[in-house]
C-alpha angles and dihedrals in degrees: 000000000000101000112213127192120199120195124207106215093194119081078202120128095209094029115142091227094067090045091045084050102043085047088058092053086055099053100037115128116255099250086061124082104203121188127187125218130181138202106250120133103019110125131219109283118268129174096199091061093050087056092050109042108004127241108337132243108270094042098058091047088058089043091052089057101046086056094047092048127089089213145003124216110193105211098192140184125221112224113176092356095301136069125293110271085217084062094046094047089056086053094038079053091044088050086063126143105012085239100076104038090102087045092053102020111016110103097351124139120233139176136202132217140154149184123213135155090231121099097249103054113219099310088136105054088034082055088051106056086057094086084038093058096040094053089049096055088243123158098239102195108220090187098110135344129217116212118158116193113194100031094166086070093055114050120061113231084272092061099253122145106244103170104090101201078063097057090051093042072053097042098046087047100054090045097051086044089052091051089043096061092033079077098041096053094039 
């Protein structure tokens, strides 16, 4: 069974990302276990604190689960062009200490997606991770992107994807992804 974590990078109760999220565990395949993660609790990186008191709870949770994942798909927001600083602390938090970037980063696939109500989806922040994910030793998979414009058009006041043309885009991308780490982890 290929296992599959997929990180909201919004704190948002109504974000698209979660939704977005929360849409690609529905429509996994069956031969996928795919967990979701956020990003609440984690505090603003400090290296004081990490000094005095190590990698903080939430942080190591999510790092846990990275570890323990085939695969991570980023579904990220783009606030102001770029990616969400929230989004980039966790990562900052997950990169500590130096010692277990290859354990949580090094040869991993991961994936990027992401939902916003603007016309261009979220090609900027996605572009912006790149030299994130490069630095980290990460496995970024270039197979497909997922970028939705106009999210407020796809998801019902619940959250739930309604544009069905969306679901199967989803669909196809999470299965691609999957097959895609199916090879890597053979």
């Amino acid at each position: 069974m290929t296992k599959i974590l997929g990180i909201s990078g919004s704190l948002r109760k109504a974000s698209f990302n979660t939704a977005l999220l929360k849409a690609a565990k529905s429509v996994a395949p069956d031969d996928v276990e795919f967990e979701s993660a956020t990003l609440h609790g984690i505090p603003l990186y400090d290296g004081d604190v990490e000094a005095e008191s190590g990698v903080p709870a939430a942080a190591a949770d999510l790092k846990q689960k990275i570890v323990a994942a085939h695969g991570v798909i980023l579904f990220t927001p783009e606030y102001n062009n770029s990616m969400p600083g929230v989004f980039k602390n966790a990562i900052d938090w997950l990169s500590r200490p130096p010692a277990d970037i290859r354990k949580v980063f090094g040869g991993r696939p991961f994936a990027l997606a992401g939902a916003s109500p603007g016309s261009f989806g979220t090609i900027l922040s996605q572009n912006a991770w790149l030299a994130v994910m490069r630095t980290l030793g990460a496995e970024l998979w270039s197979g497909k992107r997922l970028m939705l414009p106009k999210a407020d058009t796809l998801f019902d006041s619940e959250g739930q994807l309604t544009d069905d043309q969306t679901r199967e885009r989803l669909r196809g991308f999470v299965r691609a992804f999957a097959d895609h780490v199916a090879t890597v982890k053979a």
